[in-house]
Amino acid sequence: MPLQTFENLPEDKRQRIIDCAVDEFSQHDYASASISKIVANAGIAKGSLYQYFNDKSDLYSYLLDLVSQTKAEMMAKAFQQEKPLPFFESLLALFSVMANFELQHPKLAKIGYKATSGKSPLPEDLLIKGKHSTIQYFVTLINQGKISGEIISDIDAETAAFIFVSALSEMGNFVSAKSLTDNTIDNTGKPTPAQLSEIERLYQQVIMILKNGIANKG
Amino acid sequence: MPLQTFENLPEDKRQRIIDCAVDEFSQHDYASASISKIVANAGIAKGSLYQYFNDKSDLYSYLLDLVSQTKAEMMAKAFQQEKPLPFFESLLALFSVMANFELQHPKLAKIGYKATSGKSPLPEDLLIKGKHSTIQYFVTLINQGKISGEIISDIDAETAAFIFVSALSEMGNFVSAKSLTDNTIDNTGKPTPAQLSEIERLYQQVIMILKNGIANKG
DNA sequence: CAGTCATATGACTGATTAGTCATATTCTAC
DNA sequence: GTAGAATATGACTAATCAGTCATATGACTG
């Protein structure tokens, strides 16, 4: 965790350091990310950074926390409402949160993606554990769907969960790849209404396919 | 491309160098992969490596070629037969090839995965082009399936293709993650029969879900 | 044996890295 | 104003990196 000195910093300076660190770690994996470049961009002395963080991995942990906290906040907002939703509405809400996270915090999303896709100093078993717990979350959701009768009971929950997680983790890339080819981007960092509706269409289509399949049963 | 001198090398030495380079580039992304470590492991002088390859990126290109050639060979073997298959059988064959590639050449698979998942010196647009062309391949396949009546005609082909590619690219990880938790691994590098049947079950399940969906329509 | 040529070598260069630490500056309290 | 604590600094260390090059080795030729 960062030292107290970092929390004591004036807000703008603290934010500038975070921004520069996020920039660097979103563009390079852990090993290649350069502390020297971060301090140069942030306009502080290297020694100063080591007043705020114990070492490189301490800074990296801080950023990972920032990623998961930001995502968790968006989740909490989306699900703040009442009772458990029907399965496919939960799925829609989840996809929506993930897509919005990608659009509103693309750099944080990249850091998270790098962390889970193998290029981070996280021990291999921790990574696998993380993925496994994400899959388990979906397994639970799917099993609830089976009980409520929304989902075919002899679907393999783990396989279905795997497909969801794959789609979910690649959707961000797909969305941003599509954005790059469109001319609909403004560079304010905020997604345009055109992008938003395009994305909404995308994940509704994805859920449609997962729900009904693509085979013609006529 | 590698220089002629590399092709002239005695087979065992050449293979040792390739093996060490594959080891290094499968464990680290391009920037972090170390030429110094490769030559140390291979037991050759650093100068020697530069007799065989122009520079680091030349060696890397060689490995990427190795990845795509190896995969292409497996594809060719799987599809050497006659006429175009029905859509879902093509899909099954494709999944099968990818899973076998992952199991038989896990290190090459890792290099390929790193190259497409953002951490390589490949220009961004080339990466996107690569992904796009993979998706386009599926789009074509799906559109053929629509014409032949196997696939619902108002499915969005690009969205479906995206789901396939996502599942395909994550399947390798999923398979190897499952292998790690099982006790069924022997360390000869070859997959055990138990693994193979487990994997076959997995991608049959995946195709089942993509085909029919998971919703209960009873 | 001598001459020629392809290959092998590892010390070296200049750049970059994470992290340190003695010194300097700034802030707080009296 | 002044003592003392907290913070800021950047030159420095030791390690590592990709890439170079003068020299050495060894194989083949006449």
mmCIF file of C-alpha atoms in Angstrom, chain A residues 27-29 31-32 87-88 91 110 113-114 117-119 124 128 131-132 135 142 149-156 158-160 162-174 176-178 180-181 201-202 205-217, chain B residues 27-29 31-32 87-88 91 110 113-114 117-119 124 128 131-132 135 142 149-156 158-160 162-174 176-178 180-181 201-202 205-217:
data_model
loop_
_atom_site.group_PDB
_atom_site.id
_atom_site.type_symbol
_atom_site.label_atom_id
_atom_site.label_comp_id
_atom_site.label_asym_id
_atom_site.label_seq_id
_atom_site.Cartn_x
_atom_site.Cartn_y
_atom_site.Cartn_z
ATOM 1 C CA GLN A 27 0.909 0.989 -22.342
ATOM 2 C CA HIS A 28 3.519 -1.434 -21.010
ATOM 3 C CA ASP A 29 3.374 -4.579 -18.949
ATOM 4 C CA ALA A 31 8.395 -5.478 -16.435
ATOM 5 C CA SER A 32 8.576 -2.899 -19.216
ATOM 6 C CA PHE A 87 -30.889 -14.268 -15.460
ATOM 7 C CA PHE A 88 -30.739 -12.640 -18.859
ATOM 8 C CA LEU A 91 -26.355 -10.689 -17.868
ATOM 9 C CA LYS A 110 -6.035 -2.050 -20.255
ATOM 10 C CA TYR A 113 -6.614 -6.791 -19.041
ATOM 11 C CA LYS A 114 -2.829 -7.046 -18.905
ATOM 12 C CA SER A 117 -3.948 -12.044 -19.529
ATOM 13 C CA GLY A 118 -0.664 -13.297 -18.228
ATOM 14 C CA LYS A 119 1.691 -10.355 -18.313
ATOM 15 C CA GLU A 124 0.406 -17.850 -11.865
ATOM 16 C CA ILE A 128 -5.822 -18.741 -12.202
ATOM 17 C CA LYS A 131 -10.197 -16.259 -13.313
ATOM 18 C CA HIS A 132 -11.673 -19.230 -11.586
ATOM 19 C CA ILE A 135 -16.129 -18.150 -13.702
ATOM 20 C CA ILE A 142 -26.362 -20.006 -14.262
ATOM 21 C CA GLY A 149 -36.366 -22.559 -15.112
ATOM 22 C CA GLU A 150 -34.852 -19.893 -17.356
ATOM 23 C CA ILE A 151 -31.968 -22.099 -18.467
ATOM 24 C CA ILE A 152 -31.923 -25.599 -19.896
ATOM 25 C CA SER A 153 -31.063 -27.844 -16.985
ATOM 26 C CA ASP A 154 -28.545 -30.043 -18.754
ATOM 27 C CA ILE A 155 -26.351 -27.186 -19.932
ATOM 28 C CA ASP A 156 -22.835 -27.533 -18.557
ATOM 29 C CA GLU A 158 -18.921 -24.258 -16.308
ATOM 30 C CA THR A 159 -18.703 -24.319 -20.103
ATOM 31 C CA ALA A 160 -21.394 -21.696 -20.433
ATOM 32 C CA PHE A 162 -16.426 -19.905 -19.751
ATOM 33 C CA ILE A 163 -18.079 -18.590 -22.914
ATOM 34 C CA PHE A 164 -19.565 -15.634 -21.040
ATOM 35 C CA VAL A 165 -16.282 -14.702 -19.429
ATOM 36 C CA SER A 166 -14.444 -14.988 -22.743
ATOM 37 C CA ALA A 167 -16.944 -12.801 -24.523
ATOM 38 C CA LEU A 168 -16.935 -10.363 -21.642
ATOM 39 C CA SER A 169 -13.157 -10.052 -21.478
ATOM 40 C CA GLU A 170 -12.805 -9.644 -25.247
ATOM 41 C CA MET A 171 -15.765 -7.337 -25.646
ATOM 42 C CA GLY A 172 -13.745 -4.371 -24.479
ATOM 43 C CA ASN A 173 -11.186 -4.963 -27.191
ATOM 44 C CA PHE A 174 -13.850 -5.494 -29.778
ATOM 45 C CA SER A 176 -12.465 -0.210 -28.878
ATOM 46 C CA ALA A 177 -11.348 -1.810 -32.140
ATOM 47 C CA LYS A 178 -14.688 -0.873 -33.660
ATOM 48 C CA LEU A 180 -11.045 3.078 -33.957
ATOM 49 C CA THR A 181 -12.433 2.170 -37.356
ATOM 50 C CA ARG A 201 -26.829 -3.153 -29.831
ATOM 51 C CA LEU A 202 -23.708 -5.313 -29.670
ATOM 52 C CA GLN A 205 -26.979 -9.289 -29.913
ATOM 53 C CA VAL A 206 -24.428 -11.267 -27.912
ATOM 54 C CA ILE A 207 -27.003 -12.129 -25.265
ATOM 55 C CA MET A 208 -29.503 -13.041 -27.959
ATOM 56 C CA ILE A 209 -27.053 -15.531 -29.407
ATOM 57 C CA LEU A 210 -26.124 -16.986 -26.039
ATOM 58 C CA LYS A 211 -29.806 -17.258 -25.246
ATOM 59 C CA ASN A 212 -31.145 -18.825 -28.416
ATOM 60 C CA GLY A 213 -28.128 -20.023 -30.329
ATOM 61 C CA ILE A 214 -27.601 -19.521 -34.011
ATOM 62 C CA ALA A 215 -28.903 -22.760 -35.441
ATOM 63 C CA ASN A 216 -31.932 -22.656 -37.662
ATOM 64 C CA LYS A 217 -34.485 -24.996 -36.126
ATOM 65 C CA GLN B 27 7.514 -16.313 -20.988
ATOM 66 C CA HIS B 28 8.100 -12.608 -21.662
ATOM 67 C CA ASP B 29 6.669 -10.129 -24.084
ATOM 68 C CA ALA B 31 10.272 -5.779 -24.755
ATOM 69 C CA SER B 32 11.093 -7.941 -21.738
ATOM 70 C CA PHE B 87 -21.093 -25.291 -40.717
ATOM 71 C CA PHE B 88 -21.129 -26.878 -37.290
ATOM 72 C CA LEU B 91 -16.600 -25.238 -36.388
ATOM 73 C CA LYS B 110 1.678 -18.414 -25.809
ATOM 74 C CA TYR B 113 -1.407 -15.118 -27.836
ATOM 75 C CA LYS B 114 0.965 -12.407 -26.658
ATOM 76 C CA SER B 117 -3.280 -9.561 -27.193
ATOM 77 C CA GLY B 118 -1.520 -6.264 -27.393
ATOM 78 C CA LYS B 119 1.976 -6.792 -26.105
ATOM 79 C CA GLU B 124 -1.548 -1.336 -33.576
ATOM 80 C CA ILE B 128 -6.361 -4.895 -35.534
ATOM 81 C CA LYS B 131 -7.981 -9.798 -35.648
ATOM 82 C CA HIS B 132 -10.323 -8.346 -38.191
ATOM 83 C CA ILE B 135 -13.297 -12.400 -37.650
ATOM 84 C CA ILE B 142 -21.478 -17.904 -41.022
ATOM 85 C CA GLY B 149 -30.063 -22.761 -44.118
ATOM 86 C CA GLU B 150 -28.093 -24.015 -41.149
ATOM 87 C CA ILE B 151 -28.042 -20.656 -39.424
ATOM 88 C CA ILE B 152 -30.846 -18.263 -38.566
ATOM 89 C CA SER B 153 -30.732 -15.625 -41.265
ATOM 90 C CA ASP B 154 -31.173 -12.586 -39.061
ATOM 91 C CA ILE B 155 -28.232 -13.420 -36.793
ATOM 92 C CA ASP B 156 -25.655 -10.634 -36.875
ATOM 93 C CA GLU B 158 -20.102 -10.127 -37.097
ATOM 94 C CA THR B 159 -21.352 -10.479 -33.539
ATOM 95 C CA ALA B 160 -21.508 -14.241 -33.810
ATOM 96 C CA PHE B 162 -16.798 -12.152 -32.419
ATOM 97 C CA ILE B 163 -18.143 -14.669 -29.890
ATOM 98 C CA PHE B 164 -16.492 -17.553 -31.739
ATOM 99 C CA VAL B 165 -13.148 -15.833 -31.916
ATOM 100 C CA SER B 166 -13.306 -14.876 -28.249
ATOM 101 C CA ALA B 167 -14.140 -18.397 -27.179
ATOM 102 C CA LEU B 168 -11.476 -19.765 -29.491
ATOM 103 C CA SER B 169 -8.739 -17.473 -28.248
ATOM 104 C CA GLU B 170 -9.573 -18.056 -24.594
ATOM 105 C CA MET B 171 -10.137 -21.772 -24.952
ATOM 106 C CA GLY B 172 -6.433 -22.454 -24.885
ATOM 107 C CA ASN B 173 -6.092 -20.687 -21.567
ATOM 108 C CA PHE B 174 -9.113 -22.439 -20.196
ATOM 109 C CA SER B 176 -4.376 -25.288 -19.788
ATOM 110 C CA ALA B 177 -5.855 -23.811 -16.609
ATOM 111 C CA LYS B 178 -7.987 -26.928 -16.232
ATOM 112 C CA LEU B 180 -3.071 -27.485 -14.122
ATOM 113 C CA THR B 181 -5.791 -28.213 -11.601
ATOM 114 C CA ARG B 201 -16.133 -32.788 -24.392
ATOM 115 C CA LEU B 202 -15.456 -29.103 -23.763
ATOM 116 C CA GLN B 205 -20.325 -28.401 -25.260
ATOM 117 C CA VAL B 206 -19.258 -24.985 -26.492
ATOM 118 C CA ILE B 207 -20.592 -25.676 -29.953
ATOM 119 C CA MET B 208 -23.790 -27.055 -28.481
ATOM 120 C CA ILE B 209 -24.343 -23.791 -26.636
ATOM 121 C CA LEU B 210 -23.512 -21.640 -29.629
ATOM 122 C CA LYS B 211 -25.832 -23.774 -31.700
ATOM 123 C CA ASN B 212 -28.876 -23.958 -29.468
ATOM 124 C CA GLY B 213 -28.358 -21.346 -26.800
ATOM 125 C CA ILE B 214 -28.984 -21.886 -23.138
ATOM 126 C CA ALA B 215 -32.501 -20.563 -22.744
ATOM 127 C CA ASN B 216 -35.209 -22.942 -21.742
ATOM 128 C CA LYS B 217 -37.912 -22.733 -24.415
#
